[in-house]
Amino acid sequence: MEFETRLTEIADKVTVALDQLIPPAQGPEADLMRAMRHAALANGKRMRPFYVIETGALFDADHKALLRTAAALECVHTYSLVHDDLPCMDDDDLRRGQPTVHKAFDEATAVLAGDALLTLAFKILASDETHSDPAVRLHLIERLADASGATGMVGGQMIDMLEEASPRDLNTITRMQRLKTGALISYSVEAGAIVGGASANAKHALAGFAQDLGLAYQIADDLLDATGDQNVVGKTLRSDEAAGKANFVTILGIEGARERINLLAAQARQHLDFFRGRANILLHSVDYVLDRTR
Amino acid sequence: MEFETRLTEIADKVTVALDQLIPPAQGPEADLMRAMRHAALANGKRMRPFYVIETGALFDADHKALLRTAAALECVHTYSLVHDDLPCMDDDDLRRGQPTVHKAFDEATAVLAGDALLTLAFKILASDETHSDPAVRLHLIERLADASGATGMVGGQMIDMLEEASPRDLNTITRMQRLKTGALISYSVEAGAIVGGASANAKHALAGFAQDLGLAYQIADDLLDATGDQNVVGKTLRSDEAAGKANFVTILGIEGARERINLLAAQARQHLDFFRGRANILLHSVDYVLDRTR
């Protein structure tokens, strides 16, 4: 219960922060800001902001600095969804329970709104609103760029586009996931640790936690894609199946995927032993990932 | 002569820097890096890097720091060209004398290569390769995000997409230009001034110079679009005419446009009086803009 309360609290705070950070819709270009808001203020779970803020709380990090970091990360996540949904990419009509940006507006607006959200993320991290250490902010920016650029999220999406050229095996899919979704989930706990000035050992434990959790999360996502109810999940399902794309479930099977998730969840929990009971809320988040698949 | 030599020297240095900064093409996602290189290493004039470096030289700024800043800015300029050329935007086939990225690769790769170049720009500015002051690097990042995001370049491109909804008059086109191309040209001289630790008065003079120069440059671009030779210019011409779009030349006429450019060039030169002869190379760059239209 505590976990879900915290998740909702954080989601609300991040939505309020994003509402303040996205420029107001005015001038002839107002649809650009409307499209940014359509994408960013929609009802997301805000899992990545949750991990930034709850990881930072382990080190008593400044809450305002964490919230800004979380909002920046959510801008990057949101931009990636807007671009991934485009007709030339995954061609999705539904996202977070509402029409995708290119459906609600048009393709050009979706490309530009994504570009503007990505740019805004770096603006948020660079701005001196919280008077935090400049070196810390630069480190957050550099690591976010690493996690989301050609050698991170965008690289993973590129691999995801190549199915026709080279059908995917388990190794390729695992590598793709690590880049496409894993890198940004890992960044979310790393960012909390950076803002909180965590020790190298604490960062190492958190990196292990995030890697196992991220993989479990992606397998759970593939399970949902195969078995979920579209009206509950709020995005187009069976998309991999429709495209004839291999994913964790088509390769491991439904039961095999469930077993793999359980194994990864157990490993993720073990990494948190480092914090000797102080990381309860992160532990509960692992159960939440498991619950999504039941 | 000195000006063109310097422009070529700087263009070569920036191309070498970009070649080193873009990740190598390897793994199943190698086409992503190939597309980034296709766009970024092509034969551009590199006017924005020129202004970063020559403005910085006025203040004896560190050359390596200027070169990295120039390369980051060129990444942003290049990403904007890749996305602007997409079928859902200006739908151009030719850029810098070669096929556009979505023609040489495909649309998904073009979207992703643009995203990755934008991300790389911030990575370059955040990285501590030159050991320059963290506060300076943060300032460069924040101003780049301002110049290129929703309230800058991307906002301007959004206005440029809206012609059908609201035909453009001179005021709207001037505002569009200020955002779409002017903001990044202004950033180029501002960035040189920031790296060089320029005084507020020097920054003010340079801002005036950049604003007049940027507008002259855009009007010259519209003149070239109307009167240039596509084989010499290296990009698709008559595009505004083909799309029935108003621009400075359709509104002012060819002679009116030339007069406006001359007026702006004179103003731009006046702003450089502040530097009492030390800004000769910037003065010569004004002649270059004028020469493009003859």
Short mmCIF file of N, CA and C in Angstrom, two decimals, chain B residues 142-228:
data_model
loop_
_atom_site.label_atom_id
_atom_site.label_comp_id
_atom_site.label_asym_id
_atom_site.label_seq_id
_atom_site.Cartn_x
_atom_site.Cartn_y
_atom_site.Cartn_z
N GLU B 142 22.47 25.64 -21.14
CA GLU B 142 21.17 26.27 -20.94
C GLU B 142 20.80 27.17 -22.12
N ARG B 143 21.76 27.97 -22.58
CA ARG B 143 21.48 28.89 -23.68
C ARG B 143 21.26 28.14 -25.00
N LEU B 144 21.98 27.03 -25.19
CA LEU B 144 21.76 26.23 -26.40
C LEU B 144 20.35 25.64 -26.40
N ALA B 145 19.92 25.18 -25.22
CA ALA B 145 18.56 24.63 -25.12
C ALA B 145 17.53 25.72 -25.38
N ASP B 146 17.77 26.93 -24.85
CA ASP B 146 16.86 28.05 -25.12
C ASP B 146 16.79 28.34 -26.62
N ALA B 147 17.95 28.39 -27.27
CA ALA B 147 18.01 28.79 -28.68
C ALA B 147 17.42 27.74 -29.60
N SER B 148 17.44 26.48 -29.18
CA SER B 148 17.05 25.43 -30.12
C SER B 148 15.71 24.77 -29.80
N GLY B 149 15.12 25.04 -28.62
CA GLY B 149 13.92 24.33 -28.21
C GLY B 149 12.63 25.00 -28.65
N ALA B 150 11.57 24.76 -27.87
CA ALA B 150 10.22 25.21 -28.24
C ALA B 150 10.14 26.73 -28.37
N THR B 151 10.94 27.47 -27.58
CA THR B 151 10.89 28.93 -27.65
C THR B 151 11.99 29.48 -28.57
N GLY B 152 12.64 28.57 -29.33
CA GLY B 152 13.67 28.97 -30.28
C GLY B 152 13.45 28.27 -31.61
N MET B 153 14.47 27.56 -32.07
CA MET B 153 14.47 26.96 -33.40
C MET B 153 13.26 26.05 -33.67
N VAL B 154 12.95 25.17 -32.73
CA VAL B 154 11.83 24.24 -32.97
C VAL B 154 10.51 25.01 -33.05
N GLY B 155 10.35 26.03 -32.21
CA GLY B 155 9.17 26.88 -32.30
C GLY B 155 9.06 27.54 -33.66
N GLY B 156 10.18 28.01 -34.20
CA GLY B 156 10.20 28.63 -35.53
C GLY B 156 9.83 27.65 -36.62
N GLN B 157 10.33 26.44 -36.53
CA GLN B 157 9.98 25.42 -37.52
C GLN B 157 8.49 25.11 -37.45
N MET B 158 7.94 25.12 -36.22
CA MET B 158 6.50 24.89 -36.07
C MET B 158 5.71 25.98 -36.81
N ILE B 159 6.12 27.23 -36.66
CA ILE B 159 5.44 28.32 -37.38
C ILE B 159 5.56 28.11 -38.89
N ASP B 160 6.74 27.65 -39.32
CA ASP B 160 6.97 27.45 -40.75
C ASP B 160 6.04 26.37 -41.32
N MET B 161 5.60 25.45 -40.46
CA MET B 161 4.71 24.36 -40.91
C MET B 161 3.26 24.80 -41.08
N LEU B 162 2.94 26.01 -40.59
CA LEU B 162 1.53 26.39 -40.43
C LEU B 162 0.99 27.27 -41.55
N GLU B 163 1.77 27.44 -42.62
CA GLU B 163 1.40 28.34 -43.71
C GLU B 163 -0.04 28.18 -44.16
N GLU B 164 -0.48 26.93 -44.32
CA GLU B 164 -1.83 26.72 -44.84
C GLU B 164 -2.89 27.32 -43.92
N ALA B 165 -2.67 27.15 -42.61
CA ALA B 165 -3.65 27.63 -41.64
C ALA B 165 -3.71 29.16 -41.64
N SER B 166 -2.55 29.81 -41.77
CA SER B 166 -2.54 31.27 -41.71
C SER B 166 -1.44 31.81 -42.61
N PRO B 167 -1.80 32.33 -43.78
CA PRO B 167 -0.81 32.86 -44.71
C PRO B 167 0.05 33.90 -44.02
N ARG B 168 1.31 33.99 -44.42
CA ARG B 168 2.26 34.76 -43.65
C ARG B 168 2.45 36.18 -44.19
N ASP B 169 2.48 37.13 -43.27
CA ASP B 169 2.85 38.49 -43.63
C ASP B 169 4.29 38.74 -43.17
N LEU B 170 4.79 39.95 -43.42
CA LEU B 170 6.19 40.25 -43.13
C LEU B 170 6.50 40.09 -41.63
N ASN B 171 5.57 40.51 -40.77
CA ASN B 171 5.81 40.37 -39.33
C ASN B 171 5.94 38.92 -38.92
N THR B 172 5.02 38.08 -39.41
CA THR B 172 5.05 36.67 -39.04
C THR B 172 6.32 36.00 -39.54
N ILE B 173 6.71 36.35 -40.79
CA ILE B 173 7.92 35.74 -41.35
C ILE B 173 9.17 36.19 -40.59
N THR B 174 9.18 37.46 -40.20
CA THR B 174 10.33 37.96 -39.44
C THR B 174 10.43 37.26 -38.09
N ARG B 175 9.27 37.10 -37.43
CA ARG B 175 9.28 36.40 -36.14
C ARG B 175 9.70 34.94 -36.34
N MET B 176 9.17 34.31 -37.39
CA MET B 176 9.53 32.91 -37.67
C MET B 176 11.04 32.79 -37.88
N GLN B 177 11.60 33.70 -38.70
CA GLN B 177 13.04 33.64 -38.96
C GLN B 177 13.84 33.83 -37.69
N ARG B 178 13.41 34.78 -36.84
CA ARG B 178 14.16 35.04 -35.62
C ARG B 178 14.27 33.77 -34.78
N LEU B 179 13.18 32.99 -34.76
CA LEU B 179 13.20 31.74 -34.00
C LEU B 179 13.91 30.64 -34.78
N LYS B 180 13.48 30.42 -36.02
CA LYS B 180 13.92 29.21 -36.74
C LYS B 180 15.41 29.22 -37.07
N THR B 181 15.93 30.34 -37.56
CA THR B 181 17.36 30.37 -37.88
C THR B 181 18.11 31.42 -37.06
N GLY B 182 17.43 32.50 -36.69
CA GLY B 182 18.11 33.59 -35.97
C GLY B 182 18.61 33.18 -34.60
N ALA B 183 17.82 32.39 -33.87
CA ALA B 183 18.20 32.05 -32.50
C ALA B 183 19.52 31.29 -32.46
N LEU B 184 19.72 30.38 -33.40
CA LEU B 184 20.95 29.58 -33.38
C LEU B 184 22.16 30.39 -33.87
N ILE B 185 21.93 31.32 -34.81
CA ILE B 185 23.02 32.20 -35.24
C ILE B 185 23.41 33.13 -34.08
N SER B 186 22.40 33.65 -33.38
CA SER B 186 22.71 34.48 -32.20
C SER B 186 23.46 33.67 -31.16
N TYR B 187 23.05 32.40 -31.00
CA TYR B 187 23.76 31.55 -30.02
C TYR B 187 25.23 31.40 -30.40
N SER B 188 25.51 31.31 -31.70
CA SER B 188 26.89 31.05 -32.12
C SER B 188 27.83 32.17 -31.64
N VAL B 189 27.41 33.44 -31.76
CA VAL B 189 28.29 34.50 -31.27
C VAL B 189 28.23 34.60 -29.74
N GLU B 190 27.05 34.33 -29.18
CA GLU B 190 26.93 34.37 -27.72
C GLU B 190 27.83 33.30 -27.09
N ALA B 191 27.85 32.12 -27.71
CA ALA B 191 28.65 31.02 -27.15
C ALA B 191 30.13 31.38 -27.15
N GLY B 192 30.61 31.99 -28.26
CA GLY B 192 32.00 32.42 -28.29
C GLY B 192 32.28 33.43 -27.19
N ALA B 193 31.32 34.33 -26.96
CA ALA B 193 31.48 35.35 -25.92
C ALA B 193 31.46 34.72 -24.53
N ILE B 194 30.61 33.70 -24.33
CA ILE B 194 30.54 33.04 -23.01
C ILE B 194 31.85 32.31 -22.73
N VAL B 195 32.33 31.55 -23.72
CA VAL B 195 33.58 30.80 -23.51
C VAL B 195 34.72 31.78 -23.23
N GLY B 196 34.68 32.94 -23.90
CA GLY B 196 35.76 33.91 -23.73
C GLY B 196 35.59 34.85 -22.55
N GLY B 197 34.49 34.69 -21.80
CA GLY B 197 34.29 35.56 -20.64
C GLY B 197 34.11 37.02 -21.01
N ALA B 198 33.38 37.29 -22.07
CA ALA B 198 33.20 38.66 -22.55
C ALA B 198 32.41 39.51 -21.55
N SER B 199 32.61 40.83 -21.63
CA SER B 199 31.86 41.76 -20.78
C SER B 199 30.41 41.85 -21.27
N ALA B 200 29.55 42.38 -20.42
CA ALA B 200 28.14 42.55 -20.80
C ALA B 200 28.02 43.47 -22.02
N ASN B 201 28.84 44.54 -22.08
CA ASN B 201 28.78 45.45 -23.23
C ASN B 201 29.19 44.77 -24.52
N ALA B 202 30.24 43.96 -24.46
CA ALA B 202 30.69 43.23 -25.64
C ALA B 202 29.59 42.26 -26.09
N LYS B 203 28.97 41.57 -25.13
CA LYS B 203 27.89 40.64 -25.47
C LYS B 203 26.73 41.37 -26.14
N HIS B 204 26.44 42.56 -25.63
CA HIS B 204 25.34 43.34 -26.18
C HIS B 204 25.62 43.72 -27.63
N ALA B 205 26.84 44.19 -27.91
CA ALA B 205 27.21 44.56 -29.28
C ALA B 205 27.12 43.34 -30.20
N LEU B 206 27.60 42.20 -29.70
CA LEU B 206 27.58 40.99 -30.51
C LEU B 206 26.15 40.50 -30.76
N ALA B 207 25.28 40.67 -29.77
CA ALA B 207 23.88 40.25 -29.94
C ALA B 207 23.22 41.07 -31.05
N GLY B 208 23.51 42.39 -31.06
CA GLY B 208 22.97 43.25 -32.12
C GLY B 208 23.50 42.84 -33.47
N PHE B 209 24.82 42.59 -33.53
CA PHE B 209 25.45 42.12 -34.77
C PHE B 209 24.77 40.84 -35.27
N ALA B 210 24.59 39.88 -34.37
CA ALA B 210 24.04 38.58 -34.77
C ALA B 210 22.60 38.69 -35.24
N GLN B 211 21.84 39.58 -34.59
CA GLN B 211 20.44 39.70 -34.98
C GLN B 211 20.31 40.26 -36.39
N ASP B 212 21.08 41.30 -36.71
CA ASP B 212 21.03 41.87 -38.06
C ASP B 212 21.60 40.91 -39.09
N LEU B 213 22.72 40.29 -38.72
CA LEU B 213 23.35 39.33 -39.63
C LEU B 213 22.42 38.15 -39.93
N GLY B 214 21.79 37.61 -38.88
CA GLY B 214 20.93 36.44 -39.04
C GLY B 214 19.76 36.74 -39.97
N LEU B 215 19.19 37.93 -39.82
CA LEU B 215 18.06 38.30 -40.68
C LEU B 215 18.55 38.48 -42.12
N ALA B 216 19.70 39.15 -42.29
CA ALA B 216 20.28 39.32 -43.63
C ALA B 216 20.54 37.95 -44.26
N TYR B 217 21.06 37.06 -43.47
CA TYR B 217 21.40 35.72 -43.93
C TYR B 217 20.15 34.98 -44.44
N GLN B 218 19.05 35.12 -43.69
CA GLN B 218 17.82 34.42 -44.08
C GLN B 218 17.23 35.03 -45.37
N ILE B 219 17.28 36.36 -45.47
CA ILE B 219 16.76 36.98 -46.69
C ILE B 219 17.63 36.56 -47.87
N ALA B 220 18.95 36.49 -47.65
CA ALA B 220 19.85 36.01 -48.70
C ALA B 220 19.50 34.58 -49.10
N ASP B 221 19.14 33.77 -48.10
CA ASP B 221 18.75 32.38 -48.37
C ASP B 221 17.50 32.32 -49.23
N ASP B 222 16.55 33.18 -48.93
CA ASP B 222 15.33 33.23 -49.73
C ASP B 222 15.62 33.71 -51.15
N LEU B 223 16.59 34.65 -51.28
CA LEU B 223 17.00 35.13 -52.61
C LEU B 223 17.62 33.98 -53.41
N LEU B 224 18.51 33.24 -52.74
CA LEU B 224 19.13 32.09 -53.39
C LEU B 224 18.08 31.07 -53.81
N ASP B 225 17.09 30.87 -52.93
CA ASP B 225 16.02 29.91 -53.24
C ASP B 225 15.29 30.34 -54.52
N ALA B 226 15.17 31.66 -54.72
CA ALA B 226 14.43 32.17 -55.88
C ALA B 226 15.29 32.26 -57.14
N THR B 227 16.60 32.53 -56.96
CA THR B 227 17.43 32.86 -58.13
C THR B 227 18.65 31.96 -58.30
N GLY B 228 18.94 31.08 -57.33
CA GLY B 228 20.19 30.32 -57.34
C GLY B 228 20.18 29.13 -58.29
#
